[in-house]
Coordinates of C-alpha atoms in Angstrom, one line a residue:
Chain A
X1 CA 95.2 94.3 26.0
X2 CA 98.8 95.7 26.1
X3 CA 101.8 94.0 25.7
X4 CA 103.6 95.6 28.2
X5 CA 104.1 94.1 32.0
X6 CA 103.7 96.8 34.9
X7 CA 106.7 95.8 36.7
X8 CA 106.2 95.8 41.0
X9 CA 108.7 97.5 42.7
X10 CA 110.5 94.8 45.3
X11 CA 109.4 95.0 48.8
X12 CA 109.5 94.2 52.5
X13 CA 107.3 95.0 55.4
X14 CA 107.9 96.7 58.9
X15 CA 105.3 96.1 61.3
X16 CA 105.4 98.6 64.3
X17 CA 102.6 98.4 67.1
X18 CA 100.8 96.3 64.8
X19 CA 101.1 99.1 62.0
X20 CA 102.5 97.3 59.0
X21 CA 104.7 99.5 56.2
X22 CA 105.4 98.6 53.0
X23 CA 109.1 99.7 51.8
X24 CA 112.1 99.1 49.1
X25 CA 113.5 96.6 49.4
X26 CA 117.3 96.2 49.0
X27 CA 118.0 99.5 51.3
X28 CA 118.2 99.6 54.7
X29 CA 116.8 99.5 57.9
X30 CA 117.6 102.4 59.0
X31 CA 117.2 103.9 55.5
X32 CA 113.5 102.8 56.0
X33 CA 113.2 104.4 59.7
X34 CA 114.3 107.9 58.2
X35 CA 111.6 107.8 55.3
X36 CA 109.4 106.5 57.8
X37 CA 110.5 109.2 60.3
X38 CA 110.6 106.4 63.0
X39 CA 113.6 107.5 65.2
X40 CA 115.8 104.2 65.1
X41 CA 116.3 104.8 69.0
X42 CA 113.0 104.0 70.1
X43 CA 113.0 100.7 68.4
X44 CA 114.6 97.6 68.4
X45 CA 114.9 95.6 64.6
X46 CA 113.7 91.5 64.7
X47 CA 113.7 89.7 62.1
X48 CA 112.8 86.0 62.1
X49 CA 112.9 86.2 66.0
X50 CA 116.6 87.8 65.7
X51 CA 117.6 90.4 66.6
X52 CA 119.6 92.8 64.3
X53 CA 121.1 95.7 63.6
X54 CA 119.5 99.0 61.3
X55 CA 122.6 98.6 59.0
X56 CA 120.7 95.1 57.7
X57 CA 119.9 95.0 53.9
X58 CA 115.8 94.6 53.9
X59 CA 115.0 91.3 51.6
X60 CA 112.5 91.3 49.3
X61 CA 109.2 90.2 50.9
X62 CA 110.8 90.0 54.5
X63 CA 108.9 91.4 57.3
X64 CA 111.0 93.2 60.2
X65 CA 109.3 93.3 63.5
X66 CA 110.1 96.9 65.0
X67 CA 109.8 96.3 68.5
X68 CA 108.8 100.0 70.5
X69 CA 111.2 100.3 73.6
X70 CA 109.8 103.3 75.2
X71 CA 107.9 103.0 78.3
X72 CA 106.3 106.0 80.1
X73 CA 104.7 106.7 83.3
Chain B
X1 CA 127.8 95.4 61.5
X2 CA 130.7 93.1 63.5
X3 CA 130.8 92.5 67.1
X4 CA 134.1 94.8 68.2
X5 CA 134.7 91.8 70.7
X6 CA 134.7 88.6 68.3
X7 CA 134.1 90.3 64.8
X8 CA 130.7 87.6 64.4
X9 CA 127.9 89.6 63.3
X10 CA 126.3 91.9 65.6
X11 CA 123.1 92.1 67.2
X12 CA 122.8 95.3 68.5
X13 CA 124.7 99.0 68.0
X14 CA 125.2 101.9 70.1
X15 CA 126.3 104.4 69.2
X16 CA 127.3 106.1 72.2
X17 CA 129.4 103.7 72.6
X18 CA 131.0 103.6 68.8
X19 CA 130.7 100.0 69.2
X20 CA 128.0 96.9 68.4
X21 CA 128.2 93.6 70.0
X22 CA 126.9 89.7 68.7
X23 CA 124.1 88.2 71.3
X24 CA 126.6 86.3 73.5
X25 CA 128.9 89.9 74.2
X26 CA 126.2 92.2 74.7
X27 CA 124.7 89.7 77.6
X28 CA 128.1 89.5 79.1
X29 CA 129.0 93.2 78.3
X30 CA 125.8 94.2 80.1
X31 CA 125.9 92.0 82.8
X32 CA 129.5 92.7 83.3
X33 CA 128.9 96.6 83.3
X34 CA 126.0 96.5 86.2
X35 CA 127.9 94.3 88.3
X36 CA 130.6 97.7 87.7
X37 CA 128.0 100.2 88.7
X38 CA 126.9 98.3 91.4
X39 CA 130.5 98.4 93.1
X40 CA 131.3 101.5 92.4
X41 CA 127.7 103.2 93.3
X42 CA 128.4 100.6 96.3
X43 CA 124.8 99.6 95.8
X44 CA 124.7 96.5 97.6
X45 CA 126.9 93.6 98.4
X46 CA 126.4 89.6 97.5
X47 CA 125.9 89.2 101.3
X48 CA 122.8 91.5 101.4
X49 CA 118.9 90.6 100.6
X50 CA 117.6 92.5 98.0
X51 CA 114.1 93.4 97.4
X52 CA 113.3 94.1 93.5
X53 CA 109.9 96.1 92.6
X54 CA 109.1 94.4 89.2
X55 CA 106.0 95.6 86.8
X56 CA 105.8 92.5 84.4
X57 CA 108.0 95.4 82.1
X58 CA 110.9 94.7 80.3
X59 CA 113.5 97.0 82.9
X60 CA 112.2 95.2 85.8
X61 CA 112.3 91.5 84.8
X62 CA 115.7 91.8 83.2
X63 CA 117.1 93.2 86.3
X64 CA 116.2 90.5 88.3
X65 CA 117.3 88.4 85.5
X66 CA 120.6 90.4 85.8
X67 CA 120.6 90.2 89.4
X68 CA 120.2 86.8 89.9
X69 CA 123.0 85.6 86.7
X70 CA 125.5 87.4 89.1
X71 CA 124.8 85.7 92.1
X72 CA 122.9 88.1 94.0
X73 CA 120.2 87.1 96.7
X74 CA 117.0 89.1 95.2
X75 CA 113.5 88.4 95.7
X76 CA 110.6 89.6 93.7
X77 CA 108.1 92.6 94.5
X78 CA 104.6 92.7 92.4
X79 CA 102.1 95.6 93.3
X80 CA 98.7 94.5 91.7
X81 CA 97.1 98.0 91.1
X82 CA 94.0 96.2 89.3
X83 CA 94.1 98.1 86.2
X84 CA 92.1 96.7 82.9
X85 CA 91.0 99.4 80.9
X86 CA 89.8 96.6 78.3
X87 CA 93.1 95.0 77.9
X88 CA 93.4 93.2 81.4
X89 CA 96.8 95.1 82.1
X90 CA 97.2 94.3 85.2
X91 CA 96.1 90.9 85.3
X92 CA 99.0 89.9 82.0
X93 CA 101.8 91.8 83.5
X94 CA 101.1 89.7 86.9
X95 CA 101.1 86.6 84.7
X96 CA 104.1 87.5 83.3
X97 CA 105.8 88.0 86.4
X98 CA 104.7 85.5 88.1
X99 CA 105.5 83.0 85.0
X100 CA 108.9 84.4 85.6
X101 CA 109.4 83.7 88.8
X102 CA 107.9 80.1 89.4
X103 CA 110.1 79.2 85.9
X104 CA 113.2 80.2 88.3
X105 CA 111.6 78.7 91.9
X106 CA 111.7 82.5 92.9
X107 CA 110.7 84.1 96.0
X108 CA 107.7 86.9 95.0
X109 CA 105.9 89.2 97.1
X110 CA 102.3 90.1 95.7
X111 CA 100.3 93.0 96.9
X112 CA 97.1 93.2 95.7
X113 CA 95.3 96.1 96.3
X114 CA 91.9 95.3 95.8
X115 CA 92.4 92.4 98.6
X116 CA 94.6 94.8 101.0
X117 CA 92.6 97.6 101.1
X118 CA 89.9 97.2 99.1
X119 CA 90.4 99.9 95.9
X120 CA 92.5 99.7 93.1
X121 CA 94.1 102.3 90.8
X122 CA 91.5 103.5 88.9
X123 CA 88.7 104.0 91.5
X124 CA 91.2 106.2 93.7
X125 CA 92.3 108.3 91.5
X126 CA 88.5 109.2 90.5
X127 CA 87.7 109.6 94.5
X128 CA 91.0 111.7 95.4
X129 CA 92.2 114.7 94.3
X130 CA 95.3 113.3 93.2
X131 CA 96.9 114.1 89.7
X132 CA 93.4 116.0 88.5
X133 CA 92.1 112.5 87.4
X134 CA 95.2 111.1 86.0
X135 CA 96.0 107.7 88.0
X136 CA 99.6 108.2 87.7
X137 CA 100.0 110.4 91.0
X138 CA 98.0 107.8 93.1
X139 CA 99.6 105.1 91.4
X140 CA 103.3 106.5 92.3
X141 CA 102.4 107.1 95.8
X142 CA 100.7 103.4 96.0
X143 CA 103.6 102.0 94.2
X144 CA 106.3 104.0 97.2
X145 CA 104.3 103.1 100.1
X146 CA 103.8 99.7 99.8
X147 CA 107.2 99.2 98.0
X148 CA 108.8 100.9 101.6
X149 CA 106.5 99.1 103.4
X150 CA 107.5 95.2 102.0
X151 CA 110.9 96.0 102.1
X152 CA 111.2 97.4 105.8
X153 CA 108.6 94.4 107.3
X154 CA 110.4 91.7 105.3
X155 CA 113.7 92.7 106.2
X156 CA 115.3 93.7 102.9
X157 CA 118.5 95.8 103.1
X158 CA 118.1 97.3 99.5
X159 CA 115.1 98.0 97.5
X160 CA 116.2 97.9 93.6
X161 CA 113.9 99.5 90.7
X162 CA 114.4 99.0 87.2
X163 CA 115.2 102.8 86.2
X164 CA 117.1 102.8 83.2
X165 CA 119.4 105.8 81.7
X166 CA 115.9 106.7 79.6
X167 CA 113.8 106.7 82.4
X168 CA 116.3 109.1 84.6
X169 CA 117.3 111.5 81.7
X170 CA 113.3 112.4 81.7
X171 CA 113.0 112.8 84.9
X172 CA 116.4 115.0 85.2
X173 CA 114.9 117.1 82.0
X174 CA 111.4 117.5 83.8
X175 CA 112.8 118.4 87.2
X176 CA 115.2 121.0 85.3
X177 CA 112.4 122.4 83.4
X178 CA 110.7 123.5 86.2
X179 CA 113.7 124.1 88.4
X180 CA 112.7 122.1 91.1
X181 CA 115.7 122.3 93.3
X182 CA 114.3 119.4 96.1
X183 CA 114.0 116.8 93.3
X184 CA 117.2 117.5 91.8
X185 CA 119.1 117.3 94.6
X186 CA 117.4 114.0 95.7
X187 CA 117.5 112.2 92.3
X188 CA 120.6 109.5 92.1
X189 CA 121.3 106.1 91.5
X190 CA 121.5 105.5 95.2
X191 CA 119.5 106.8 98.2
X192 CA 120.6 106.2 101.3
X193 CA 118.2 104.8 104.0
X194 CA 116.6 107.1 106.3
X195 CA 114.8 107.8 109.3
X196 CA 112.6 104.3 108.3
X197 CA 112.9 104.8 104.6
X198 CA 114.4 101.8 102.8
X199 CA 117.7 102.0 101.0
X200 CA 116.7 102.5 97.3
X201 CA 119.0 101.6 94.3
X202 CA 119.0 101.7 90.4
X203 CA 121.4 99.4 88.9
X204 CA 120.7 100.0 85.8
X205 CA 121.0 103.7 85.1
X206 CA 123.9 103.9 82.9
X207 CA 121.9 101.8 80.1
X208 CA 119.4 103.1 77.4
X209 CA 116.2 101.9 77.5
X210 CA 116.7 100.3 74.2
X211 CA 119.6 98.0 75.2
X212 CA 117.4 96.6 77.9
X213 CA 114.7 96.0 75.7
X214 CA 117.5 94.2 73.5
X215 CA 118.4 92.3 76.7
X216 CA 114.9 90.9 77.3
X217 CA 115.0 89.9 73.7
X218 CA 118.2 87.9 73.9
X219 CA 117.6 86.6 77.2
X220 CA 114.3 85.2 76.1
X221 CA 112.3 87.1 78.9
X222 CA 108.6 87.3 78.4
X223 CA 107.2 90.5 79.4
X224 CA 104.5 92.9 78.6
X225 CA 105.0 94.9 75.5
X226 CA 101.5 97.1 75.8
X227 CA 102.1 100.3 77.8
X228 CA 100.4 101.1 80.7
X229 CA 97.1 102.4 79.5
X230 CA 97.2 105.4 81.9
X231 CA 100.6 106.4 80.2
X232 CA 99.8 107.0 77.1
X233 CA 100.5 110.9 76.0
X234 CA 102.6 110.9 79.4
X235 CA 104.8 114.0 79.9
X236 CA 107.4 111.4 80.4
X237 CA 107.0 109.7 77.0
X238 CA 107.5 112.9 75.3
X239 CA 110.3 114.2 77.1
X240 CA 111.8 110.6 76.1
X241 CA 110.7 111.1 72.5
X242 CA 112.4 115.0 72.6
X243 CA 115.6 113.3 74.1
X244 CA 115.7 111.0 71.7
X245 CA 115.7 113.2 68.9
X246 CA 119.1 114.8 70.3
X247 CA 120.3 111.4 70.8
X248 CA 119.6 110.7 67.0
X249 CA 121.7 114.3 66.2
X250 CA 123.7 113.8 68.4
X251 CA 124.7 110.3 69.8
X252 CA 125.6 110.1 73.6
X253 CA 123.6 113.1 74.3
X254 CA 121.4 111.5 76.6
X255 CA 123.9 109.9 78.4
X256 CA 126.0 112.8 78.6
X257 CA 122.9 115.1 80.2
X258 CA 122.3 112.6 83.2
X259 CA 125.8 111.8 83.6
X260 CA 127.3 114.9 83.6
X261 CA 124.5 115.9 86.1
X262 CA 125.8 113.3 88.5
X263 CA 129.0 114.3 88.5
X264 CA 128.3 117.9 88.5
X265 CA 126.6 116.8 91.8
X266 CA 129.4 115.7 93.3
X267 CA 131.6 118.6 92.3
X268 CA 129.5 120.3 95.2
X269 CA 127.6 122.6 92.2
X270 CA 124.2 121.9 93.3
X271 CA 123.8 123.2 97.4
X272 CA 123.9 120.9 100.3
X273 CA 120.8 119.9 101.4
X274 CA 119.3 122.5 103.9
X275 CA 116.6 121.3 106.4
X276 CA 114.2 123.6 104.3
X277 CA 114.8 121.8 101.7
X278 CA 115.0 118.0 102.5
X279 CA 111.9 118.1 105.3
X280 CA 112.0 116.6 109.0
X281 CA 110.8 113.0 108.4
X282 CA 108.2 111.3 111.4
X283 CA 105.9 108.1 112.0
X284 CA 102.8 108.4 110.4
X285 CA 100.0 107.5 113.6
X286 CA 98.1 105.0 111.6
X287 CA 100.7 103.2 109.0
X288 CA 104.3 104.0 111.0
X289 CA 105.7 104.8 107.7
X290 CA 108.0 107.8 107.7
X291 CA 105.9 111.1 106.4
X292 CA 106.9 114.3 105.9
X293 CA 103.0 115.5 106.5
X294 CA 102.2 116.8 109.9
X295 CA 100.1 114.3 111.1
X296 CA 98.8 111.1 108.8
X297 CA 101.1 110.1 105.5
X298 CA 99.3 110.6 102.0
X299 CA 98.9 106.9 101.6
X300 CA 96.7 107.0 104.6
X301 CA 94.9 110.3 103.7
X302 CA 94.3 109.4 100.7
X303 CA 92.9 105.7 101.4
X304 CA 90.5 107.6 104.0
X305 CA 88.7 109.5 101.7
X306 CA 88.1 106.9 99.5
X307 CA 86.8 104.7 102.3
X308 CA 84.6 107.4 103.4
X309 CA 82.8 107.7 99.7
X310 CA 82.8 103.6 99.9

């Protein structure tokens, strides 16, 4: 057995539609959107039941509710 | 971010704007900004009845949410089109609404179409020729019939949807698209009532469709997150995801495309309306709805053949 200790990268989650995605934590939202290529206008960020904005520092082992916001028809 | 109002902690930024607001600012701002648009669009008055079509959809509820914080008479409007498609779509967004409404003591209308007349959504569009099988074209004409038809028997000056700046920007893109000169010139946040057409209003056409989602949040409305089932893939969904993308380049770019189109409007650079172009209107023999159509409206053509395959 090794000695050495794989060290996990921090994360947080984003669930979209029921989708969830796991990314760095410590970065933005809206950092995570562009990676994610999620346009940050067709969602809305919750987190905890707020609401706030993409400029919000993700925490490790947070999940962010991305709430889709367009309707069609 | 900071709220530019209070300098709390913000809850919601747009861009377009260069500004973000905290929870409290953002309802008043928004509030505050449709009681603007209704003056100036002199949309309707606090004296006037108001008849508002709601879905069970974010737009709609917060409008008569909106609506009713400044002090407006408006009663409810909900069209049950019986559609399920394994998800009971219908039946949730009617709960919603109607959740809504008996949490306020609201007045709401309910159509149900299966009761009325016998059909609902799904079954015409299989037994007309409507849309090539897609529900939405019945569905539209259903929804404007019966939306005219409420409003002008109950007495309702105004008819008020829950369009926002998303949902017109779409539209405005589609109709250019395909150049379709009758459309444009019709499409505004006001139409005037006509020849037994009710007077139809959009109060909420200068916000995105993401700040009105943001307003249901705040406001602790419950509505129905799943999209219509029938919408999925929708032209109109993508033109809204191709608009967005220009928003995201660009912000305001939405805004300014609609906008600019209004007041390009007014600057006389679209033509009047010619009688060619905005048809002779007369009483449909069976309904006594206005129709352009020679004889019978659509709504009652297209409710004939289905009862004659019934």
């Amino acid at each position: 057995m090794s000695g050495k200790i794989a060290l996990m990268k921090p994360t947080a989650t984003l669930v979209l539609r029921g989708k969830k995605y796991d990314v760095k934590a410590g970065s933005t939202i809206l950092s995570a959107l562009k990676k994610l290529e999620i346009l940050p206008e067709s969602v809305i960020c919750v987190r905890a039941g707020e609401l706030v904005t993409e400029d919000t520092l993700l925490q490790e082992g947070e999940t962010i509710k991305l709430v889709s916001v367009i309707s069609g028809g | 971010m900071k709220c530019k109002k209070c300098g709390g902690t913000a809850v919601i930024s747009m861009r377009q704007h260069n500004m973000g607001l905290c929870k409290d600012d953002f309802i008043q701002w928004l509030q505050e900004q449709t009681q603007r648009h209704i003056e100036k669009q002199k949309m309707f008055t606090h004296e006037e009845k108001v008849l508002v079509a709601v879905s069970g959809g974010k737009d709609s509820l917060a409008l008569w949410d909106i609506l009713l914080m400044l002090g407006y008479k408006a009663d409810g409007l909900y069209i049950a089109l019986g559609i399920d498609e394994g998800i009971g779509y219908s039946a949730e967004s009617q709960r919603l609404t109607e959740e809504f409404a008996n949490a306020r003591d609201l007045n709401l209308h309910i159509v149900h179409l299966a009761a009325d007349y016998g059909t609902d959504i799904p079954t015409l569009a299989k037994q007309t020729k409507r849309g090539h099988d897609k529900p939405c074209s019945s569905c539209g004409l259903v929804k404007r019939h019966e939306m005219n038809r409420i409003a002008r028997d109950f007495g309702y000056d105004v008819l008020a949807t829950g369009h926002n700046l998303d949902d017109e920007a779409a539209t405005l893109f589609s109709n250019t698209l395909q150049w379709n000169g009758d459309y444009l010139l019709r499409q505004a946040p006001v139409l005037e009532e006509r020849n037994g057409l009710a007077r139809k209003v959009k109060p909420l056409f200068r916000f995105y469709e993401r700040e009105m989602a943001a307003y249901a949040l705040l406001r602790g409305i419950e509505y129905i997150y799943e999209e219509c089932p029938f919408a999925e893939g929708s032209t109109s969904t993508h033109y809204k995801e191709l608009l967005n993308q220009l928003e995201n380049k660009s912000p305001g770019a939405k805004q300014h495309f609609y906008t600019k189109f209004l007041s390009a409007k007014r600057k006389g650079l679209f033509a009047e309306p010619t009688t060619e172009i905005v048809p002779n209107l007369h009483l449909c023999p069976i309904c006594g709805q206005p129709t352009s159509a020679r004889e019978e409206c659509s709504f009652c053509k297209m409710m004939a053949r289905v009862d004659s395959k019934q």
